Every structure is written in structure tokens, then in C-alpha cells.
Tab-separated table of N, CA and C in Angstrom:
chain	number	residue	atom	x	y	z
A	1	MET	N	11.601	22.547	-22.486
A	1	MET	CA	10.563	22.906	-21.562
A	1	MET	C	10.174	24.359	-21.815
A	2	HIS	N	8.916	24.629	-21.736
A	2	HIS	CA	8.415	25.986	-21.968
A	2	HIS	C	8.898	26.927	-20.876
A	3	SER	N	9.082	28.186	-21.235
A	3	SER	CA	9.559	29.177	-20.267
A	3	SER	C	8.561	29.359	-19.120
A	4	THR	N	7.270	29.161	-19.391
A	4	THR	CA	6.263	29.259	-18.339
A	4	THR	C	6.466	28.166	-17.302
A	5	SER	N	6.776	26.952	-17.762
A	5	SER	CA	7.023	25.844	-16.845
A	5	SER	C	8.258	26.095	-16.003
A	6	VAL	N	9.315	26.602	-16.640
A	6	VAL	CA	10.550	26.898	-15.918
A	6	VAL	C	10.281	27.960	-14.858
A	7	ALA	N	9.532	28.997	-15.220
A	7	ALA	CA	9.213	30.064	-14.269
A	7	ALA	C	8.391	29.522	-13.101
A	8	LEU	N	7.470	28.607	-13.370
A	8	LEU	CA	6.647	28.028	-12.316
A	8	LEU	C	7.502	27.191	-11.371
A	9	PHE	N	8.379	26.366	-11.929
A	9	PHE	CA	9.289	25.579	-11.097
A	9	PHE	C	10.142	26.492	-10.224
A	10	LEU	N	10.736	27.526	-10.836
A	10	LEU	CA	11.599	28.446	-10.092
A	10	LEU	C	10.826	29.154	-8.978
A	11	SER	N	9.601	29.530	-9.255
A	11	SER	CA	8.775	30.202	-8.257
A	11	SER	C	8.518	29.298	-7.051
A	12	LYS	N	8.157	28.059	-7.299
A	12	LYS	CA	7.864	27.133	-6.205
A	12	LYS	C	9.129	26.753	-5.442
A	13	ILE	N	10.237	26.625	-6.143
A	13	ILE	CA	11.500	26.343	-5.457
A	13	ILE	C	11.854	27.509	-4.540
A	14	ARG	N	11.736	28.712	-5.064
A	14	ARG	CA	12.059	29.909	-4.281
A	14	ARG	C	11.165	30.013	-3.038
A	15	SER	N	9.864	29.826	-3.203
A	15	SER	CA	8.965	29.948	-2.055
A	15	SER	C	9.210	28.840	-1.030
A	16	THR	N	9.554	27.651	-1.493
A	16	THR	CA	9.857	26.550	-0.578
A	16	THR	C	11.127	26.848	0.205
A	17	LEU	N	12.147	27.336	-0.474
A	17	LEU	CA	13.390	27.695	0.216
A	17	LEU	C	13.157	28.802	1.239
A	18	GLU	N	12.349	29.784	0.898
A	18	GLU	CA	12.056	30.877	1.824
A	18	GLU	C	11.383	30.363	3.095
A	19	ILE	N	10.418	29.482	2.930
A	19	ILE	CA	9.713	28.947	4.100
A	19	ILE	C	10.630	28.056	4.916
A	20	LEU	N	11.441	27.274	4.269
A	20	LEU	CA	12.380	26.435	5.008
A	20	LEU	C	13.335	27.305	5.826
A	21	ARG	N	13.816	28.382	5.242
A	21	ARG	CA	14.732	29.281	5.967
A	21	ARG	C	14.042	29.970	7.131
A	22	LYS	N	12.832	30.472	6.915
A	22	LYS	CA	12.104	31.188	7.964
A	22	LYS	C	11.712	30.270	9.113
A	23	GLU	N	11.214	29.103	8.778
A	23	GLU	CA	10.638	28.213	9.766
A	23	GLU	C	11.661	27.379	10.520
A	24	TRP	N	12.837	27.184	9.941
A	24	TRP	CA	13.758	26.209	10.519
A	24	TRP	C	14.459	26.732	11.768
A	25	ASN	N	14.569	28.032	11.942
A	25	ASN	CA	15.156	28.657	13.131
A	25	ASN	C	16.577	28.174	13.431
A	26	GLY	N	17.370	27.989	12.410
A	26	GLY	CA	18.775	27.651	12.605
A	26	GLY	C	19.061	26.206	12.944
A	27	GLN	N	18.035	25.412	13.170
A	27	GLN	CA	18.271	23.997	13.443
A	27	GLN	C	18.690	23.324	12.150
A	28	SER	N	19.401	22.250	12.283
A	28	SER	CA	19.856	21.577	11.078
A	28	SER	C	19.774	20.066	11.259
A	29	SER	N	19.447	19.394	10.200
A	29	SER	CA	19.461	17.934	10.174
A	29	SER	C	19.919	17.519	8.781
A	30	GLU	N	20.286	16.291	8.671
A	30	GLU	CA	20.738	15.784	7.374
A	30	GLU	C	19.619	15.857	6.343
A	31	SER	N	18.384	15.536	6.740
A	31	SER	CA	17.247	15.589	5.820
A	31	SER	C	17.065	16.999	5.279
A	32	TYR	N	17.088	17.955	6.178
A	32	TYR	CA	16.918	19.353	5.801
A	32	TYR	C	18.026	19.785	4.846
A	33	ARG	N	19.273	19.494	5.196
A	33	ARG	CA	20.418	19.912	4.392
A	33	ARG	C	20.352	19.339	2.984
A	34	VAL	N	20.032	18.064	2.860
A	34	VAL	CA	19.962	17.413	1.553
A	34	VAL	C	18.864	18.033	0.689
A	35	ILE	N	17.706	18.282	1.281
A	35	ILE	CA	16.586	18.858	0.530
A	35	ILE	C	16.927	20.270	0.065
A	36	VAL	N	17.503	21.078	0.943
A	36	VAL	CA	17.874	22.445	0.570
A	36	VAL	C	18.917	22.427	-0.535
A	37	GLU	N	19.905	21.537	-0.435
A	37	GLU	CA	20.930	21.443	-1.485
A	37	GLU	C	20.318	21.071	-2.828
A	38	LYS	N	19.381	20.138	-2.831
A	38	LYS	CA	18.740	19.731	-4.083
A	38	LYS	C	17.883	20.855	-4.662
A	39	LEU	N	17.175	21.570	-3.805
A	39	LEU	CA	16.375	22.699	-4.288
A	39	LEU	C	17.274	23.771	-4.903
A	40	ARG	N	18.380	24.069	-4.247
A	40	ARG	CA	19.308	25.077	-4.771
A	40	ARG	C	19.949	24.609	-6.083
A	41	ALA	N	20.318	23.327	-6.154
A	41	ALA	CA	20.903	22.790	-7.388
A	41	ALA	C	19.900	22.862	-8.533
A	42	ASN	N	18.641	22.541	-8.254
A	42	ASN	CA	17.604	22.626	-9.285
A	42	ASN	C	17.373	24.065	-9.716
A	43	GLN	N	17.409	24.973	-8.760
A	43	GLN	CA	17.252	26.393	-9.064
A	43	GLN	C	18.363	26.855	-10.009
A	44	HIS	N	19.585	26.488	-9.698
A	44	HIS	CA	20.735	26.848	-10.539
A	44	HIS	C	20.609	26.211	-11.926
A	45	TYR	N	20.259	24.931	-11.954
A	45	TYR	CA	20.134	24.211	-13.221
A	45	TYR	C	19.073	24.844	-14.114
A	46	LEU	N	17.913	25.141	-13.543
A	46	LEU	CA	16.826	25.726	-14.339
A	46	LEU	C	17.175	27.113	-14.857
A	47	ARG	N	17.863	27.889	-14.054
A	47	ARG	CA	18.248	29.233	-14.503
A	47	ARG	C	19.202	29.182	-15.692
A	48	HIS	N	20.061	28.167	-15.719
A	48	HIS	CA	21.069	28.102	-16.770
A	48	HIS	C	20.717	27.176	-17.928
A	49	ASN	N	19.826	26.206	-17.692
A	49	ASN	CA	19.533	25.216	-18.734
A	49	ASN	C	18.048	25.043	-19.034
A	50	GLY	N	17.189	25.735	-18.308
A	50	GLY	CA	15.747	25.534	-18.443
A	50	GLY	C	15.212	25.792	-19.831
A	51	SER	N	15.767	26.774	-20.518
A	51	SER	CA	15.259	27.117	-21.848
A	51	SER	C	15.678	26.115	-22.913
A	52	SER	N	16.655	25.257	-22.586
A	52	SER	CA	17.123	24.274	-23.570
A	52	SER	C	16.105	23.162	-23.788
A	53	GLY	N	15.154	23.016	-22.874
A	53	GLY	CA	14.130	21.992	-23.021
A	53	GLY	C	14.530	20.649	-22.442
A	54	LEU	N	15.755	20.529	-21.947
A	54	LEU	CA	16.241	19.258	-21.423
A	54	LEU	C	16.160	19.241	-19.899
A	55	VAL	N	14.940	19.232	-19.376
A	55	VAL	CA	14.729	19.240	-17.939
A	55	VAL	C	14.039	17.943	-17.540
A	56	ASP	N	14.643	17.244	-16.580
A	56	ASP	CA	14.089	15.998	-16.083
A	56	ASP	C	13.072	16.319	-14.989
A	57	PRO	N	11.779	16.067	-15.231
A	57	PRO	CA	10.762	16.417	-14.231
A	57	PRO	C	10.977	15.716	-12.892
A	58	LEU	N	11.479	14.491	-12.908
A	58	LEU	CA	11.703	13.775	-11.658
A	58	LEU	C	12.795	14.451	-10.835
A	59	LYS	N	13.833	14.916	-11.503
A	59	LYS	CA	14.916	15.612	-10.800
A	59	LYS	C	14.378	16.867	-10.126
A	60	ILE	N	13.496	17.589	-10.803
A	60	ILE	CA	12.956	18.831	-10.267
A	60	ILE	C	12.022	18.562	-9.102
A	61	ILE	N	11.218	17.541	-9.196
A	61	ILE	CA	10.211	17.297	-8.159
A	61	ILE	C	10.755	16.470	-6.989
A	62	GLU	N	11.899	15.856	-7.152
A	62	GLU	CA	12.451	14.976	-6.121
A	62	GLU	C	12.550	15.624	-4.731
A	63	PRO	N	13.075	16.851	-4.588
A	63	PRO	CA	13.135	17.418	-3.231
A	63	PRO	C	11.758	17.642	-2.604
A	64	PHE	N	10.768	17.933	-3.419
A	64	PHE	CA	9.413	18.101	-2.899
A	64	PHE	C	8.873	16.758	-2.396
A	65	LEU	N	9.192	15.685	-3.113
A	65	LEU	CA	8.782	14.351	-2.683
A	65	LEU	C	9.505	13.963	-1.402
A	66	GLN	N	10.789	14.335	-1.293
A	66	GLN	CA	11.539	14.039	-0.072
A	66	GLN	C	10.943	14.763	1.133
A	67	LEU	N	10.475	15.986	0.923
A	67	LEU	CA	9.810	16.706	2.011
A	67	LEU	C	8.593	15.928	2.498
A	68	LEU	N	7.825	15.398	1.555
A	68	LEU	CA	6.627	14.638	1.934
A	68	LEU	C	6.973	13.341	2.655
A	69	LYS	N	8.013	12.674	2.203
A	69	LYS	CA	8.363	11.366	2.754
A	69	LYS	C	9.134	11.438	4.067
A	70	SER	N	9.707	12.577	4.374
A	70	SER	CA	10.566	12.707	5.549
A	70	SER	C	9.784	12.531	6.843
A	71	ASP	N	10.346	11.745	7.755
A	71	ASP	CA	9.758	11.575	9.082
A	71	ASP	C	10.228	12.671	10.028
A	72	LYS	N	11.323	13.333	9.680
A	72	LYS	CA	11.921	14.316	10.580
A	72	LYS	C	11.420	15.733	10.353
A	73	LEU	N	10.836	16.005	9.201
A	73	LEU	CA	10.338	17.350	8.908
A	73	LEU	C	8.850	17.405	9.210
A	74	LEU	N	8.421	18.508	9.794
A	74	LEU	CA	7.060	18.633	10.303
A	74	LEU	C	6.065	19.098	9.242
A	75	GLY	N	4.806	19.127	9.629
A	75	GLY	CA	3.678	19.436	8.766
A	75	GLY	C	3.786	20.683	7.917
A	76	PRO	N	4.240	21.826	8.443
A	76	PRO	CA	4.296	23.027	7.600
A	76	PRO	C	5.151	22.848	6.343
A	77	TYR	N	6.229	22.106	6.463
A	77	TYR	CA	7.088	21.857	5.305
A	77	TYR	C	6.374	20.957	4.297
A	78	LYS	N	5.630	20.011	4.827
A	78	LYS	CA	4.900	19.094	3.948
A	78	LYS	C	3.781	19.837	3.212
A	79	LEU	N	3.159	20.796	3.888
A	79	LEU	CA	2.119	21.590	3.235
A	79	LEU	C	2.685	22.400	2.071
A	80	VAL	N	3.877	22.942	2.245
A	80	VAL	CA	4.531	23.694	1.171
A	80	VAL	C	4.782	22.766	-0.022
A	81	SER	N	5.244	21.578	0.277
A	81	SER	CA	5.505	20.606	-0.778
A	81	SER	C	4.229	20.183	-1.488
A	82	LEU	N	3.171	19.944	-0.722
A	82	LEU	CA	1.881	19.578	-1.325
A	82	LEU	C	1.372	20.681	-2.243
A	83	ASP	N	1.520	21.915	-1.796
A	83	ASP	CA	1.090	23.044	-2.613
A	83	ASP	C	1.866	23.093	-3.928
A	84	ALA	N	3.178	22.899	-3.858
A	84	ALA	CA	3.999	22.921	-5.073
A	84	ALA	C	3.605	21.799	-6.024
A	85	ILE	N	3.452	20.606	-5.496
A	85	ILE	CA	3.090	19.455	-6.334
A	85	ILE	C	1.709	19.660	-6.951
A	86	GLN	N	0.764	20.164	-6.159
A	86	GLN	CA	-0.570	20.434	-6.692
A	86	GLN	C	-0.491	21.447	-7.842
A	87	THR	N	0.335	22.474	-7.686
A	87	THR	CA	0.504	23.475	-8.736
A	87	THR	C	1.119	22.858	-9.981
A	88	PHE	N	2.156	22.044	-9.808
A	88	PHE	CA	2.809	21.407	-10.954
A	88	PHE	C	1.828	20.527	-11.727
A	89	ILE	N	1.027	19.776	-10.989
A	89	ILE	CA	0.058	18.883	-11.643
A	89	ILE	C	-1.041	19.690	-12.333
A	90	SER	N	-1.572	20.691	-11.656
A	90	SER	CA	-2.685	21.444	-12.236
A	90	SER	C	-2.269	22.255	-13.461
A	91	HIS	N	-0.990	22.574	-13.588
A	91	HIS	CA	-0.495	23.306	-14.754
A	91	HIS	C	0.202	22.392	-15.771
A	92	ASP	N	0.115	21.082	-15.569
A	92	ASP	CA	0.679	20.075	-16.486
A	92	ASP	C	2.167	20.275	-16.778
A	93	VAL	N	2.925	20.796	-15.832
A	93	VAL	CA	4.349	21.031	-16.108
A	93	VAL	C	5.206	19.785	-15.917
A	94	LEU	N	4.635	18.731	-15.366
A	94	LEU	CA	5.393	17.498	-15.179
A	94	LEU	C	5.220	16.531	-16.345
A	95	LEU	N	4.290	16.822	-17.211
A	95	LEU	CA	3.989	15.913	-18.310
A	95	LEU	C	4.843	16.238	-19.524
A	96	GLU	N	5.416	15.195	-20.089
A	96	GLU	CA	6.185	15.368	-21.314
A	96	GLU	C	5.241	15.265	-22.497
A	97	GLU	N	5.577	15.952	-23.563
A	97	GLU	CA	4.721	15.917	-24.751
A	97	GLU	C	4.606	14.492	-25.267
A	98	GLY	N	3.365	14.066	-25.522
A	98	GLY	CA	3.123	12.729	-26.034
A	98	GLY	C	3.132	11.659	-24.965
A	99	GLY	N	3.516	12.019	-23.732
A	99	GLY	CA	3.575	11.046	-22.653
A	99	GLY	C	4.745	10.098	-22.838
A	100	SER	N	5.169	9.504	-21.767
A	100	SER	CA	6.279	8.560	-21.825
A	100	SER	C	6.307	7.756	-20.540
A	101	SER	N	7.192	6.777	-20.508
A	101	SER	CA	7.344	5.996	-19.289
A	101	SER	C	7.907	6.874	-18.174
A	102	GLN	N	8.694	7.907	-18.528
A	102	GLN	CA	9.224	8.838	-17.529
A	102	GLN	C	8.078	9.585	-16.852
A	103	THR	N	7.099	10.024	-17.634
A	103	THR	CA	5.946	10.719	-17.067
A	103	THR	C	5.191	9.797	-16.123
A	104	GLU	N	4.989	8.560	-16.537
A	104	GLU	CA	4.302	7.593	-15.688
A	104	GLU	C	5.070	7.360	-14.400
A	105	PHE	N	6.399	7.286	-14.491
A	105	PHE	CA	7.227	7.066	-13.311
A	105	PHE	C	7.131	8.261	-12.359
A	106	VAL	N	7.172	9.473	-12.891
A	106	VAL	CA	7.056	10.674	-12.065
A	106	VAL	C	5.711	10.669	-11.335
A	107	LEU	N	4.647	10.384	-12.053
A	107	LEU	CA	3.325	10.356	-11.426
A	107	LEU	C	3.210	9.248	-10.385
A	108	SER	N	3.826	8.100	-10.632
A	108	SER	CA	3.788	7.023	-9.630
A	108	SER	C	4.585	7.406	-8.387
A	109	GLU	N	5.681	8.146	-8.553
A	109	GLU	CA	6.446	8.628	-7.403
A	109	GLU	C	5.630	9.627	-6.581
A	110	ILE	N	4.885	10.489	-7.263
A	110	ILE	CA	4.028	11.450	-6.561
A	110	ILE	C	2.956	10.707	-5.772
A	111	ILE	N	2.324	9.737	-6.394
A	111	ILE	CA	1.277	8.961	-5.722
A	111	ILE	C	1.847	8.251	-4.503
A	112	ASP	N	3.014	7.656	-4.653
A	112	ASP	CA	3.656	6.963	-3.533
A	112	ASP	C	3.918	7.925	-2.380
A	113	ALA	N	4.448	9.113	-2.690
A	113	ALA	CA	4.735	10.102	-1.644
A	113	ALA	C	3.453	10.570	-0.965
A	114	LEU	N	2.394	10.778	-1.737
A	114	LEU	CA	1.129	11.229	-1.162
A	114	LEU	C	0.502	10.169	-0.267
A	115	VAL	N	0.557	8.929	-0.710
A	115	VAL	CA	-0.026	7.840	0.065
A	115	VAL	C	0.722	7.655	1.385
A	116	ASN	N	2.030	7.839	1.363
A	116	ASN	CA	2.849	7.606	2.553
A	116	ASN	C	3.125	8.858	3.371
A	117	CYS	N	2.568	9.987	2.988
A	117	CYS	CA	2.772	11.234	3.711
A	117	CYS	C	1.969	11.216	5.000
A	118	LYS	N	2.647	11.549	6.094
A	118	LYS	CA	1.974	11.613	7.389
A	118	LYS	C	2.298	12.945	8.040
A	119	PHE	N	1.292	13.534	8.668
A	119	PHE	CA	1.474	14.760	9.429
A	119	PHE	C	1.539	14.376	10.895
A	120	SER	N	2.579	14.813	11.580
A	120	SER	CA	2.685	14.476	12.996
A	120	SER	C	1.857	15.450	13.820
A	121	SER	N	1.419	14.982	14.983
A	121	SER	CA	0.612	15.834	15.847
A	121	SER	C	1.433	16.981	16.415
A	122	GLU	N	2.756	16.812	16.499
A	122	GLU	CA	3.608	17.893	16.998
A	122	GLU	C	3.596	19.084	16.056
A	123	SER	N	3.278	18.873	14.786
A	123	SER	CA	3.308	19.969	13.823
A	123	SER	C	1.931	20.575	13.599
A	124	GLY	N	1.021	20.257	14.478
A	124	GLY	CA	-0.315	20.806	14.315
A	124	GLY	C	-1.237	19.826	13.627
A	125	GLY	N	-0.704	18.681	13.226
A	125	GLY	CA	-1.517	17.656	12.601
A	125	GLY	C	-2.071	18.081	11.270
A	126	GLY	N	-2.991	17.331	10.791
A	126	GLY	CA	-3.634	17.703	9.554
A	126	GLY	C	-3.646	16.566	8.557
A	127	THR	N	-4.590	16.640	7.660
A	127	THR	CA	-4.706	15.673	6.592
A	127	THR	C	-4.764	16.427	5.283
A	128	TRP	N	-4.713	15.712	4.202
A	128	TRP	CA	-4.801	16.320	2.880
A	128	TRP	C	-6.132	17.051	2.729
A	129	ASP	N	-7.228	16.456	3.218
A	129	ASP	CA	-8.545	17.105	3.133
A	129	ASP	C	-8.559	18.423	3.906
A	130	GLN	N	-7.953	18.424	5.092
A	130	GLN	CA	-7.894	19.655	5.869
A	130	GLN	C	-7.065	20.706	5.149
A	131	TYR	N	-5.973	20.286	4.534
A	131	TYR	CA	-5.132	21.208	3.775
A	131	TYR	C	-5.933	21.821	2.628
A	132	GLN	N	-6.671	20.991	1.891
A	132	GLN	CA	-7.463	21.503	0.773
A	132	GLN	C	-8.544	22.466	1.259
A	133	GLN	N	-9.172	22.157	2.393
A	133	GLN	CA	-10.178	23.060	2.945
A	133	GLN	C	-9.550	24.399	3.326
A	134	GLN	N	-8.361	24.348	3.929
A	134	GLN	CA	-7.659	25.571	4.297
A	134	GLN	C	-7.341	26.400	3.057
A	135	GLN	N	-6.867	25.746	1.991
A	135	GLN	CA	-6.545	26.441	0.756
A	135	GLN	C	-7.793	27.066	0.142
A	136	GLN	N	-8.913	26.359	0.177
A	136	GLN	CA	-10.162	26.880	-0.361
A	136	GLN	C	-10.639	28.081	0.436
A	137	GLN	N	-10.513	28.017	1.766
A	137	GLN	CA	-10.912	29.146	2.600
A	137	GLN	C	-10.060	30.378	2.296
A	138	GLN	N	-8.742	30.179	2.129
A	138	GLN	CA	-7.870	31.297	1.797
A	138	GLN	C	-8.244	31.890	0.446
A	139	HIS	N	-8.555	31.037	-0.505
A	139	HIS	CA	-8.958	31.488	-1.834
A	139	HIS	C	-10.256	32.283	-1.745
A	140	ASP	N	-11.230	31.741	-0.992
A	140	ASP	CA	-12.525	32.413	-0.847
A	140	ASP	C	-12.375	33.769	-0.165
A	141	GLN	N	-11.524	33.844	0.854
A	141	GLN	CA	-11.302	35.112	1.547
A	141	GLN	C	-10.697	36.143	0.607
A	142	GLY	N	-9.729	35.709	-0.196
A	142	GLY	CA	-9.108	36.619	-1.170
A	142	GLY	C	-10.108	37.073	-2.195
A	143	TYR	N	-10.988	36.191	-2.642
A	143	TYR	CA	-12.004	36.532	-3.632
A	143	TYR	C	-13.006	37.527	-3.051
A	144	MET	N	-13.405	37.303	-1.788
A	144	MET	CA	-14.392	38.176	-1.163
A	144	MET	C	-13.812	39.573	-0.930
A	145	GLN	N	-12.507	39.642	-0.625
A	145	GLN	CA	-11.872	40.934	-0.413
A	145	GLN	C	-11.778	41.727	-1.710
A	146	GLN	N	-11.628	41.026	-2.832
A	146	GLN	CA	-11.543	41.691	-4.125
A	146	GLN	C	-12.900	42.230	-4.567
A	147	GLY	N	-13.940	41.477	-4.229
A	147	GLY	CA	-15.277	41.803	-4.697
A	147	GLY	C	-15.983	42.742	-3.845
């Protein structure tokens, strides 16, 4: 795996862990604990083995998919996961060279998680379209401030 891909994975894992820590307020559940453990394990694995090129994209993206599929975790966590997955897809870091059945399986898992992702009203609600609009507004505001 390219060092750029490893750095991107590590960046998204780090930002996801930071938000989970800030937002969770000391509460704990089995879903939360499992996802955090997987993110930390992936972080450790990538730091020590990422340059070897032997990185399983499904293993790396699995905790992000679990965030989307979880019924117990609220909308803000799902938004973080959606952002990470969108970044991974837009930078082609999940695709193996030449394509493979593994790549197809990873993409089908992402599609399944996206189709079954629900935002609860307790978390402020929201849909994928609303999330994309919010992201575009943030981007536009940053662009206008620069210009």
C-alpha cells in the first residue's frame, strides 16, 4: 500500500477516535468498545506494517462500517464514519491494483452499510443528502474566507 494511503487511513482513524472520545462523555457500551478497539488495532497495524503493502482494506474500513450499522450509536458518529468512507473512496485507497473480488466485496459492504444506515431523531436526525449539503456549505465558507 502506498504511504499516502496509509497516512490517509491513519488520519481518519485518529480523527474518528478523537471525536468518539470527545463526544462519548464517559459512557460506555459494547458497540462503542468494540469499534474503538478495532480502530486502535488498525492504527497500530498500519503504523508497523502499512509500508509492507499487505493491508486488507476490509479490515481497515470495518470499524467505520460498524459505526454506520450500529443502532446504539447516534448521528454524529455516523457522520464521522461517512466522511471517512467518502474520503477513502474519493482517493481510491480501498481499491487494489488491477481490481479483485476483495475490492468488489469491500465496495458491496460499503453499499450495504450506506443503504442500511439510519440517523435517529435523538441525534439531530439527518440524511445523507443533508450531510452532503452541510459539507458543501462548510467547504464554501472556507473557500470564501480564503478569497
